Amino acid sequence: MEQPFSNEDLERRRAASRRLGWLIAAAALLLYLAGLFIKR
Amino acid sequence: MSSVTTTHPVEQHAEYHPGGLLRWLTTTNHKDIGTMYMTFALIMFFVGGIMILAVRAELFQPGLQLMKPEFFNQLIGVHALVMIFAALMPAATGFANWMIPLMIGAPDMALPRLNNWGFWLLPPAAFLLTLPFSLALLGFGDGAIATGWTFYAPLSVQGGWGVDFAILAVHILGISSIMGSINIIVTIFNMRAPGMTMMKLPLFAWGWLITAFLLIATLPVLAGAVTMLLTDRHFGTHFFDAAGGGDPILFQHLFWFFGHPEVYILLLPVWGLMPHVLSTFSRKPVYGYKAQVYSFIAIGILSVVVWAHHFFTAGMPIPALIYFMFSTMAISLPLAVLFFCWIATMWKGAMSFETPMLFAVGFIVLFGIAGLTGLILADVAADAQYHHSYFVVAHFHYALFAGGIMGVMTGVYYWLPKWTGHMYNETLGKLHFWLTVISFNLTFIPQFFLGLAGMPRRIPDYALQFAEFNAISTIGAFILGLSQLLFAWNVWACVRGGKKAESRSWEGAEGLEWELPSPPPHHTWEIQPQIK
């Protein structure tokens, strides 16, 4: 059965992607900032 | 791996697309952006290649013939930065953009605008990296970064403004790569066609998924390190200045925490691609799918805990030496699993040797040499002799040219008919392969012997005893460089025309991407494919 990606389905997937994207970006930023305070 | 039960309707979409430059500036289509990444990578491959041919020309004979040592050092550093950040990484990202949505049945990348932005950060960053060369020619400044690609302190703290340009460029390149990685991760997690579970995901997508996580984990550390370098240079901090209570070795730790995973960042997409090519031209299913997935994950994890083997000679406690030696050697176990699976995929297959298969087999043999020589360098006792010698240069070119660049060429020849709708010139492709393999070995086998004999890297002049091997290496390098023009010509001719490619361009090809017409329409998988 051929079924198109519905607009609702695509929007749901993209919204989930945006949330996860911001989360990963925040983790990367945190890692960067933590690195600036590293001491040996 | 997955198989498909329904096919995509062969229809062209008659939607509005801006033409000319505006199309490329504003596009959010994954195929357009993939094409831009690949084109940019090819251009920068030649830019980086010309730089190193100038270096090899200088090294053709002992003595200083063509350039001052300062300029020689700049060429070496920028060659590496260009090849890694502006050629290999964009090429792999180009593959990801073009192929991941097609392979997982997604209509596009999950975040198309981010995709556009990620690409358009690259050209200004590459411009910044190479700009100091031009400024020096006009009499401004003292040229580009001359520290090698490693930015080691204290040399980089004392260097000219080329270091600042490179620091800025690396920040921008890093942001671009993080954007690309975020997009790839969320696309794989959220945009797969119904029924495509993670363990049905194409191995190319798996390879890229691990790559993307490695980029997210390590690029911020590199960015942090070079930011600290910038503040040491201009804002009075002393992170890496021993006289001010800092520690130059700290920079080496931070740099290689990024630098070693970077090797796998460059290689994992290629390792993911290889099973597809080997399976296609052996007309057999991929051997050991799960074993390869688990090996990718194991290599990804191990790659972030072995960084200090790059500077054993800087001095560290014996337990640390032993730990970093054995953890490095442990990477050879999952890597051996991959080699076994690649060979087992070909075993008793109905093999044929079209250009992508030639490059894939060449990759396995030559990359094997990279792995074996890497084991020698991982040995603490042996490394003291080989460190900073031409042995290291030869080793990492077997990894990054034979493993990385030849892997990219495998992918280009494999997917070019899909991208362009035309078959490339097979005779020219085979000629390109043989010239590349022969000249590559002619260039780098002598460098193993030079290293074993004690020739240090990054020097423009050398003792007479090294003259013959250097002359052979330079001749090989020029043949290698010139033979890449065949590649560029073949790609260009294929884009312009040629024999029509079928949807399934290769007889043994399996996967969703081969269900689509060649070239695929501007928008694909608006109808969900059904995965068995």
Coordinates of C-alpha atoms in Angstrom, one line a residue:
Chain A
M1 CA 0.0 0.0 0.0
E2 CA 1.5 3.3 -1.1
Q3 CA 1.0 6.1 1.4
P4 CA 2.4 9.6 1.3
F5 CA 4.1 11.2 4.2
S6 CA 1.3 13.4 5.6
N7 CA 2.0 17.0 6.6
E8 CA 1.2 16.1 10.2
D9 CA 3.5 13.2 10.2
L10 CA 6.4 15.3 8.7
E11 CA 5.8 18.2 11.1
R12 CA 5.8 15.8 14.1
R13 CA 9.1 14.3 12.9
R14 CA 10.6 17.7 12.3
A15 CA 9.5 19.0 15.6
A16 CA 11.1 16.0 17.3
S17 CA 14.2 16.7 15.3
R18 CA 14.3 20.3 16.4
R19 CA 14.0 19.3 20.0
L20 CA 16.8 16.7 19.8
G21 CA 18.9 19.1 17.7
W22 CA 18.8 21.9 20.4
L23 CA 19.6 19.3 23.1
I24 CA 22.7 18.1 21.2
A25 CA 23.7 21.7 20.5
A26 CA 23.4 22.5 24.2
A27 CA 25.6 19.5 25.1
A28 CA 28.2 20.6 22.6
L29 CA 28.2 24.2 24.0
L30 CA 28.5 22.8 27.5
L31 CA 31.5 20.7 26.5
Y32 CA 33.1 23.8 24.9
L33 CA 32.5 25.9 28.0
A34 CA 33.7 23.2 30.4
G35 CA 36.9 22.9 28.3
L36 CA 37.7 26.6 28.9
F37 CA 37.9 25.9 32.7
I38 CA 40.1 22.8 32.5
K39 CA 43.1 22.7 34.7
R40 CA 45.9 20.2 34.7
Chain B
M1 CA 19.8 -4.9 5.8
S2 CA 16.5 -3.8 4.5
S3 CA 14.6 -4.6 1.3
V4 CA 11.8 -2.7 -0.3
T5 CA 8.4 -4.0 -1.4
T6 CA 7.0 -1.0 -3.2
T7 CA 8.7 1.3 -5.6
H8 CA 8.7 5.1 -5.8
P9 CA 6.6 6.4 -8.7
V10 CA 8.8 7.7 -11.5
E11 CA 7.6 11.3 -11.7
Q12 CA 9.2 14.6 -12.1
H13 CA 8.0 17.4 -9.8
A14 CA 7.2 20.7 -11.6
E15 CA 7.7 23.0 -8.7
Y16 CA 9.3 26.5 -8.7
H17 CA 13.0 26.5 -8.2
P18 CA 15.0 29.7 -8.4
G19 CA 17.7 29.5 -11.1
G20 CA 21.4 30.4 -11.3
L21 CA 23.3 31.4 -8.2
L22 CA 20.2 32.1 -6.2
R23 CA 19.3 28.4 -6.4
W24 CA 22.6 27.4 -4.8
L25 CA 22.5 30.2 -2.2
T26 CA 19.0 29.5 -1.0
T27 CA 18.6 25.8 -1.6
T28 CA 17.4 23.6 1.3
N29 CA 17.3 20.5 -0.9
H30 CA 19.5 17.7 0.3
K31 CA 20.7 16.7 -3.2
D32 CA 21.6 20.3 -4.1
I33 CA 23.5 20.7 -0.8
G34 CA 25.2 17.4 -1.3
T35 CA 26.3 18.5 -4.7
M36 CA 27.7 21.7 -3.3
Y37 CA 29.6 19.9 -0.6
M38 CA 31.1 17.5 -3.1
T39 CA 32.1 20.3 -5.6
F40 CA 33.6 22.3 -2.8
A41 CA 35.6 19.2 -1.6
L42 CA 36.9 18.5 -5.1
I43 CA 38.1 22.1 -5.5
M44 CA 39.8 22.1 -2.1
F45 CA 41.3 18.7 -2.8
F46 CA 43.2 20.3 -5.7
V47 CA 44.1 23.4 -3.7
G48 CA 45.6 21.2 -0.9
G49 CA 47.2 19.0 -3.5
I50 CA 49.0 21.9 -5.3
M51 CA 50.3 23.0 -1.9
I52 CA 51.9 19.6 -1.2
L53 CA 53.3 19.3 -4.7
A54 CA 55.2 22.5 -4.0
V55 CA 56.5 20.9 -0.9
R56 CA 57.5 17.8 -2.7
A57 CA 59.2 19.9 -5.4
E58 CA 61.3 21.5 -2.7
L59 CA 62.2 18.1 -1.3
F60 CA 63.1 16.7 -4.7
Q61 CA 66.8 17.5 -4.0
P62 CA 68.6 18.3 -0.7
G63 CA 69.3 22.0 -0.2
L64 CA 66.9 24.9 -0.5
Q65 CA 65.8 25.4 -4.1
L66 CA 62.4 27.0 -4.4
M67 CA 61.2 28.5 -1.1
K68 CA 62.2 29.8 2.3
P69 CA 61.7 27.4 5.2
E70 CA 59.0 29.6 6.7
F71 CA 56.9 29.3 3.6
F72 CA 57.6 25.6 3.4
N73 CA 56.2 25.2 7.0
Q74 CA 53.1 27.2 6.0
L75 CA 52.4 25.0 3.0
I76 CA 52.7 21.8 5.2
G77 CA 50.3 23.1 7.8
V78 CA 47.7 24.5 5.5
H79 CA 47.9 21.5 3.2
A80 CA 46.8 19.3 6.2
L81 CA 44.1 21.7 7.4
V82 CA 42.7 22.0 3.9
M83 CA 42.7 18.3 3.2
I84 CA 41.1 17.3 6.5
F85 CA 38.6 20.1 7.1
A86 CA 37.9 21.4 3.6
A87 CA 38.3 18.3 1.4
L88 CA 37.7 15.0 3.2
M89 CA 35.1 16.1 5.8
P90 CA 33.0 18.0 3.3
A91 CA 33.2 15.1 0.8
A92 CA 31.9 12.7 3.5
T93 CA 29.2 15.2 4.4
G94 CA 28.3 15.5 0.8
F95 CA 27.8 11.8 0.6
A96 CA 25.6 11.9 3.7
N97 CA 23.5 14.7 2.3
W98 CA 22.9 13.0 -1.0
M99 CA 22.5 9.5 0.2
I100 CA 21.2 9.2 3.7
P101 CA 17.7 10.5 2.9
L102 CA 17.6 8.3 -0.2
M103 CA 18.8 5.2 1.7
I104 CA 16.5 5.5 4.7
G105 CA 13.4 6.6 2.7
A106 CA 13.2 10.1 4.0
P107 CA 11.9 13.0 1.9
D108 CA 14.8 15.2 2.9
M109 CA 17.1 15.9 5.8
A110 CA 15.2 16.8 9.0
L111 CA 16.5 20.3 9.3
P112 CA 16.9 21.7 5.8
R113 CA 17.7 25.3 6.6
L114 CA 20.4 24.3 9.1
N115 CA 21.8 22.2 6.2
N116 CA 22.1 25.2 4.0
W117 CA 23.7 27.3 6.7
G118 CA 26.1 24.4 7.5
F119 CA 27.4 24.4 4.0
W120 CA 27.7 28.1 3.4
L121 CA 29.9 28.5 6.5
L122 CA 32.5 26.4 4.7
P123 CA 33.7 28.7 1.8
P124 CA 34.4 31.7 4.1
A125 CA 36.3 29.5 6.5
A126 CA 38.5 28.0 3.7
F127 CA 39.0 31.6 2.5
L128 CA 40.2 32.7 5.9
L129 CA 42.6 29.7 6.1
T130 CA 44.3 30.5 2.8
L131 CA 44.0 34.4 2.9
P132 CA 47.3 35.0 4.8
F133 CA 49.2 33.5 1.8
S134 CA 47.7 36.2 -0.5
L135 CA 48.2 38.9 2.0
A136 CA 51.8 38.0 2.5
L137 CA 52.3 38.2 -1.3
L138 CA 51.0 41.7 -1.2
G139 CA 53.3 42.6 1.6
F140 CA 50.9 42.3 4.6
G141 CA 51.8 40.0 7.5
D142 CA 54.1 37.0 7.6
G143 CA 51.9 34.4 5.9
A144 CA 49.7 31.5 6.9
I145 CA 50.0 29.3 10.0
A146 CA 53.4 27.6 10.1
T147 CA 52.9 25.2 13.1
G148 CA 51.7 22.2 11.2
W149 CA 48.0 21.3 11.5
T150 CA 48.5 20.5 15.2
F151 CA 48.9 24.1 16.4
Y152 CA 51.3 23.0 19.1
A153 CA 52.1 25.5 21.8
P154 CA 54.4 27.3 22.5
L155 CA 55.1 27.7 18.7
S156 CA 51.5 28.6 18.0
V157 CA 51.5 31.1 20.9
Q158 CA 54.5 32.9 19.3
G159 CA 53.4 32.6 15.7
G160 CA 52.3 35.3 13.3
W161 CA 48.7 36.3 12.5
G162 CA 48.4 33.2 10.3
V163 CA 47.6 31.4 13.5
D164 CA 44.8 33.8 14.3
F165 CA 43.3 33.3 10.8
A166 CA 43.6 29.5 11.3
I167 CA 42.0 29.7 14.8
L168 CA 39.0 31.7 13.4
A169 CA 38.7 29.3 10.4
V170 CA 38.8 26.2 12.7
H171 CA 36.0 27.7 14.9
I172 CA 33.8 28.3 11.8
L173 CA 34.6 24.9 10.3
G174 CA 33.8 23.3 13.6
I175 CA 30.4 25.0 13.9
S176 CA 29.6 23.9 10.3
S177 CA 30.5 20.3 11.2
I178 CA 28.5 20.3 14.4
M179 CA 25.5 21.6 12.4
G180 CA 25.9 18.9 9.9
S181 CA 26.3 16.3 12.6
I182 CA 23.2 17.4 14.4
N183 CA 21.2 17.2 11.2
I184 CA 22.5 13.7 10.4
I185 CA 21.7 12.4 13.9
V186 CA 18.2 13.7 14.0
T187 CA 17.5 12.7 10.4
I188 CA 18.5 9.1 11.1
F189 CA 16.6 9.0 14.4
N190 CA 13.4 10.7 13.2
M191 CA 13.0 10.5 9.4
R192 CA 13.4 6.8 8.7
A193 CA 10.7 5.2 6.6
P194 CA 8.2 3.1 8.5
G195 CA 9.6 -0.4 9.1
M196 CA 13.2 0.7 8.9
T197 CA 14.4 -0.2 12.4
M198 CA 17.9 0.7 13.5
M199 CA 19.1 -2.8 12.7
K200 CA 17.9 -2.5 9.2
L201 CA 19.6 0.8 8.7
P202 CA 22.1 0.8 5.8
L203 CA 25.7 0.4 7.1
F204 CA 26.6 3.8 5.4
A205 CA 24.1 5.5 7.7
W206 CA 25.4 3.6 10.7
G207 CA 29.0 4.7 9.9
W208 CA 27.8 8.3 9.6
L209 CA 25.8 8.1 12.8
I210 CA 28.9 7.1 14.9
T211 CA 30.9 9.8 13.0
A212 CA 28.3 12.5 13.9
F213 CA 28.4 11.5 17.6
L214 CA 32.2 11.7 17.6
L215 CA 32.1 15.1 16.0
I216 CA 29.7 16.4 18.6
A217 CA 31.9 14.9 21.4
T218 CA 35.3 16.1 20.2
L219 CA 34.9 19.3 18.1
P220 CA 33.9 21.5 21.1
V221 CA 37.2 20.3 22.8
L222 CA 39.2 21.4 19.8
A223 CA 37.3 24.7 19.7
G224 CA 38.0 25.2 23.5
A225 CA 41.7 24.5 23.0
V226 CA 42.1 27.0 20.2
T227 CA 40.0 29.6 22.0
M228 CA 42.4 29.2 25.0
L229 CA 45.3 29.5 22.5
L230 CA 43.7 32.8 21.2
T231 CA 43.4 34.2 24.8
D232 CA 47.0 33.1 25.5
R233 CA 48.1 35.0 22.3
H234 CA 46.1 38.2 22.8
F235 CA 44.4 38.4 26.2
G236 CA 47.2 37.7 28.7
T237 CA 46.2 34.2 29.8
H238 CA 48.8 31.5 30.4
F239 CA 47.0 28.2 29.7
F240 CA 49.9 26.9 27.7
D241 CA 52.8 29.1 28.8
A242 CA 55.1 27.3 31.3
A243 CA 56.6 30.7 32.4
G244 CA 53.2 31.8 33.5
G245 CA 52.3 28.6 35.3
G246 CA 50.6 27.0 32.3
D247 CA 51.5 23.8 30.5
P248 CA 52.2 23.3 26.8
I249 CA 51.6 19.6 27.2
L250 CA 48.0 20.4 28.2
F251 CA 47.5 21.7 24.6
Q252 CA 48.7 18.3 23.2
H253 CA 46.2 16.5 25.4
L254 CA 43.3 18.7 24.3
F255 CA 44.3 18.7 20.7
W256 CA 44.6 15.0 20.4
F257 CA 41.4 14.3 22.3
F258 CA 39.9 15.8 19.2
G259 CA 42.7 14.7 16.8
H260 CA 42.6 11.0 17.2
P261 CA 38.8 10.6 16.9
E262 CA 39.2 12.8 13.9
V263 CA 40.9 10.0 12.1
Y264 CA 37.9 7.8 12.7
I265 CA 35.6 10.7 11.8
L266 CA 37.3 10.7 8.4
L267 CA 37.2 6.9 8.1
L268 CA 33.9 5.7 9.5
P269 CA 31.8 7.0 6.6
V270 CA 34.1 5.2 4.3
W271 CA 33.9 2.0 6.3
G272 CA 30.2 2.3 6.2
L273 CA 30.2 2.7 2.4
M274 CA 32.6 -0.2 1.7
P275 CA 30.1 -3.1 2.5
H276 CA 27.6 -1.6 0.0
V277 CA 30.2 -1.6 -2.8
L278 CA 31.7 -5.0 -2.0
S279 CA 28.3 -6.6 -1.7
T280 CA 27.1 -5.0 -5.1
F281 CA 30.1 -6.2 -7.1
S282 CA 30.3 -9.6 -5.4
R283 CA 26.6 -10.1 -5.9
K284 CA 26.2 -11.3 -2.4
P285 CA 24.6 -9.9 0.7
V286 CA 26.8 -8.1 3.2
Y287 CA 28.5 -10.5 5.5
G288 CA 28.3 -9.8 9.3
Y289 CA 25.9 -6.8 9.3
K290 CA 25.5 -6.8 13.1
A291 CA 29.2 -7.5 13.7
Q292 CA 30.0 -4.4 11.6
V293 CA 27.6 -2.2 13.5
Y294 CA 29.0 -3.3 16.8
S295 CA 32.5 -2.8 15.5
F296 CA 31.6 0.8 14.5
I297 CA 30.3 1.5 18.0
A298 CA 33.3 -0.2 19.6
I299 CA 35.7 1.8 17.5
G300 CA 33.8 5.0 18.2
I301 CA 34.1 4.5 22.0
L302 CA 37.7 3.4 21.9
S303 CA 38.7 6.3 19.7
V304 CA 38.1 8.8 22.4
V305 CA 40.2 7.1 25.1
V306 CA 43.5 6.6 23.2
W307 CA 44.6 10.1 22.3
A308 CA 48.0 10.2 24.2
H309 CA 49.7 7.7 21.9
H310 CA 50.3 10.7 19.6
F311 CA 52.8 12.1 22.1
F312 CA 54.4 9.2 24.0
T313 CA 57.7 11.0 23.6
A314 CA 56.5 14.1 25.4
G315 CA 56.8 12.2 28.7
M316 CA 54.2 10.6 30.9
P317 CA 54.0 8.2 33.8
I318 CA 54.7 4.5 32.9
P319 CA 51.2 3.3 33.8
A320 CA 49.8 6.0 31.4
L321 CA 52.2 4.8 28.6
I322 CA 51.0 1.2 29.1
Y323 CA 47.4 2.2 29.2
F324 CA 47.5 4.2 26.0
M325 CA 49.6 1.6 24.3
F326 CA 47.2 -1.3 25.0
S327 CA 44.0 0.7 24.5
T328 CA 45.3 1.8 21.1
M329 CA 46.2 -1.7 20.2
A330 CA 42.7 -2.8 21.3
I331 CA 41.2 -0.8 18.3
S332 CA 42.8 -3.4 16.0
L333 CA 40.3 -6.0 17.3
P334 CA 37.0 -4.4 16.0
L335 CA 39.0 -3.2 13.0
A336 CA 40.0 -6.7 12.2
V337 CA 36.3 -7.7 12.5
L338 CA 35.6 -5.2 9.8
F339 CA 38.4 -6.5 7.5
F340 CA 37.1 -10.0 8.1
C341 CA 33.5 -9.0 7.1
W342 CA 34.7 -7.1 4.0
I343 CA 36.7 -10.1 2.8
A344 CA 34.0 -12.6 3.7
T345 CA 31.5 -10.5 1.7
M346 CA 33.6 -11.1 -1.3
W347 CA 34.3 -14.7 -0.5
K348 CA 32.9 -17.0 -3.3
G349 CA 31.0 -14.1 -4.7
A350 CA 30.4 -13.6 -8.5
M351 CA 32.9 -10.7 -8.4
S352 CA 33.4 -8.2 -11.2
F353 CA 35.9 -5.4 -11.1
E354 CA 34.3 -2.1 -12.2
T355 CA 36.1 1.0 -11.1
P356 CA 34.3 1.3 -7.7
M357 CA 35.2 -2.3 -6.9
L358 CA 38.8 -1.8 -7.9
F359 CA 39.0 1.2 -5.5
A360 CA 37.3 -0.8 -2.8
V361 CA 39.7 -3.7 -3.1
G362 CA 42.6 -1.3 -3.3
F363 CA 41.3 0.4 -0.2
I364 CA 41.3 -2.9 1.7
V365 CA 44.9 -3.7 0.8
L366 CA 46.4 -0.3 1.3
F367 CA 44.4 0.6 4.4
G368 CA 45.6 -2.7 5.8
I369 CA 49.1 -1.4 5.5
A370 CA 48.0 1.7 7.5
G371 CA 46.6 -0.5 10.2
L372 CA 49.7 -2.6 10.5
T373 CA 52.1 0.3 10.6
G374 CA 49.8 1.9 13.1
L375 CA 50.4 -1.0 15.4
I376 CA 54.2 -0.4 15.2
L377 CA 53.6 3.3 16.2
A378 CA 51.3 2.3 19.0
D379 CA 54.2 0.4 20.6
V380 CA 55.7 2.7 23.2
A381 CA 59.2 1.2 22.9
A382 CA 59.2 1.4 19.1
D383 CA 57.5 4.8 18.9
A384 CA 60.5 6.5 20.5
Q385 CA 62.4 5.7 17.3
Y386 CA 59.7 6.5 14.7
H387 CA 58.1 9.5 16.3
H388 CA 58.2 12.7 14.2
S389 CA 59.9 10.8 11.4
Y390 CA 58.7 10.2 7.8
F391 CA 57.5 6.8 8.9
V392 CA 54.6 8.6 10.6
V393 CA 53.9 10.7 7.5
A394 CA 53.8 7.5 5.3
H395 CA 51.6 5.7 7.9
F396 CA 48.9 8.4 8.1
H397 CA 48.8 8.9 4.4
Y398 CA 48.1 5.2 4.0
A399 CA 45.3 5.8 6.5
L400 CA 44.0 9.1 5.1
F401 CA 44.7 8.9 1.4
A402 CA 44.3 5.2 0.8
G403 CA 41.7 4.9 3.5
G404 CA 40.0 8.3 3.2
I405 CA 40.5 9.8 -0.3
M406 CA 40.4 6.4 -2.1
G407 CA 37.3 5.6 -0.1
V408 CA 35.6 8.8 -1.2
M409 CA 36.6 8.0 -4.8
T410 CA 35.0 4.5 -4.4
G411 CA 31.8 6.2 -3.3
V412 CA 31.9 8.8 -6.1
Y413 CA 32.3 6.2 -8.8
Y414 CA 29.7 4.0 -7.2
W415 CA 27.0 6.6 -6.9
L416 CA 27.9 8.9 -9.8
P417 CA 25.4 7.1 -12.1
K418 CA 22.7 7.6 -9.5
W419 CA 23.5 11.3 -9.1
T420 CA 23.9 12.3 -12.7
G421 CA 21.8 9.7 -14.6
H422 CA 24.9 8.9 -16.7
M423 CA 27.5 6.2 -16.7
Y424 CA 31.1 7.5 -16.3
N425 CA 33.9 6.4 -18.7
E426 CA 34.9 3.0 -17.3
T427 CA 38.2 2.8 -19.2
L428 CA 39.2 6.2 -17.8
G429 CA 38.1 5.2 -14.3
K430 CA 40.3 2.1 -14.4
L431 CA 43.2 4.1 -15.7
H432 CA 42.7 6.5 -12.9
F433 CA 42.7 3.7 -10.4
W434 CA 45.9 2.0 -11.6
L435 CA 47.8 5.3 -11.9
T436 CA 46.6 6.3 -8.4
V437 CA 47.6 3.1 -6.7
I438 CA 51.0 2.8 -8.4
S439 CA 51.9 6.5 -7.9
F440 CA 50.6 6.5 -4.3
N441 CA 52.9 3.6 -3.4
L442 CA 55.7 5.2 -5.3
T443 CA 55.2 8.3 -3.2
F444 CA 54.8 6.8 0.2
I445 CA 56.8 3.5 0.4
P446 CA 60.0 5.5 0.1
Q447 CA 58.8 7.6 3.0
F448 CA 58.6 4.5 5.3
F449 CA 62.3 3.8 4.5
L450 CA 63.2 7.5 5.0
G451 CA 61.5 7.4 8.4
L452 CA 63.2 4.2 9.4
A453 CA 66.5 5.8 8.4
G454 CA 65.8 8.7 10.6
M455 CA 64.6 11.5 8.4
P456 CA 62.5 13.9 10.5
R457 CA 59.2 15.3 9.1
R458 CA 58.5 19.0 8.5
I459 CA 62.0 20.0 7.3
P460 CA 62.7 21.7 3.9
D461 CA 66.3 20.4 3.7
Y462 CA 67.9 17.1 4.6
A463 CA 71.1 15.1 4.7
L464 CA 72.5 13.7 1.4
Q465 CA 71.8 10.1 2.4
F466 CA 68.0 10.7 2.0
A467 CA 68.3 12.1 -1.6
E468 CA 67.3 9.0 -3.7
F469 CA 64.2 8.1 -1.7
N470 CA 63.1 11.8 -1.7
A471 CA 63.5 12.0 -5.5
I472 CA 61.5 8.9 -6.0
S473 CA 58.8 10.1 -3.6
T474 CA 58.5 13.5 -5.4
I475 CA 58.2 11.8 -8.8
G476 CA 55.4 9.6 -7.4
A477 CA 53.7 12.6 -5.9
F478 CA 53.6 14.5 -9.2
I479 CA 52.2 11.4 -11.1
L480 CA 49.6 11.0 -8.2
G481 CA 48.6 14.6 -8.4
L482 CA 48.4 14.7 -12.2
S483 CA 46.4 11.4 -12.4
Q484 CA 43.7 13.1 -10.3
L485 CA 42.9 15.3 -13.2
L486 CA 41.6 12.2 -14.9
F487 CA 39.2 11.8 -12.0
A488 CA 38.0 15.4 -12.3
W489 CA 37.6 15.1 -16.1
N490 CA 35.7 11.8 -15.7
V491 CA 33.3 13.3 -13.2
W492 CA 32.8 16.4 -15.3
A493 CA 32.2 14.4 -18.5
C494 CA 29.7 12.2 -16.6
V495 CA 27.8 15.2 -15.3
R496 CA 27.6 16.6 -18.9
G497 CA 26.4 13.4 -20.5
G498 CA 27.2 9.8 -21.4
K499 CA 25.4 6.5 -21.5
K500 CA 22.1 6.6 -19.7
A501 CA 22.2 5.0 -16.3
E502 CA 19.4 2.8 -15.2
S503 CA 17.6 3.1 -11.8
R504 CA 19.6 0.1 -10.6
S505 CA 22.9 1.2 -12.1
W506 CA 24.8 -1.9 -10.9
E507 CA 23.5 -5.4 -11.4
G508 CA 24.0 -6.5 -7.8
A509 CA 23.0 -3.2 -6.1
E510 CA 20.5 -3.5 -3.2
G511 CA 18.9 -0.8 -1.2
L512 CA 16.2 1.9 -1.3
E513 CA 18.4 4.4 -3.3
W514 CA 18.4 2.0 -6.3
E515 CA 14.6 1.9 -6.4
L516 CA 14.6 5.6 -7.5
P517 CA 15.2 6.8 -11.0
S518 CA 18.7 8.0 -12.0
P519 CA 19.0 10.8 -11.5
P520 CA 16.4 11.0 -8.8
P521 CA 13.7 13.7 -9.0
H522 CA 14.2 16.9 -7.0
H523 CA 11.9 15.6 -4.3
T524 CA 12.0 11.9 -3.4
W525 CA 10.2 9.6 -1.1
E526 CA 7.1 11.7 -0.8
I527 CA 5.4 8.3 -1.0
Q528 CA 6.6 6.2 2.0
P529 CA 8.5 3.1 0.9
Q530 CA 7.5 0.0 2.8
I531 CA 10.3 -1.9 4.4
K532 CA 10.1 -5.6 4.9

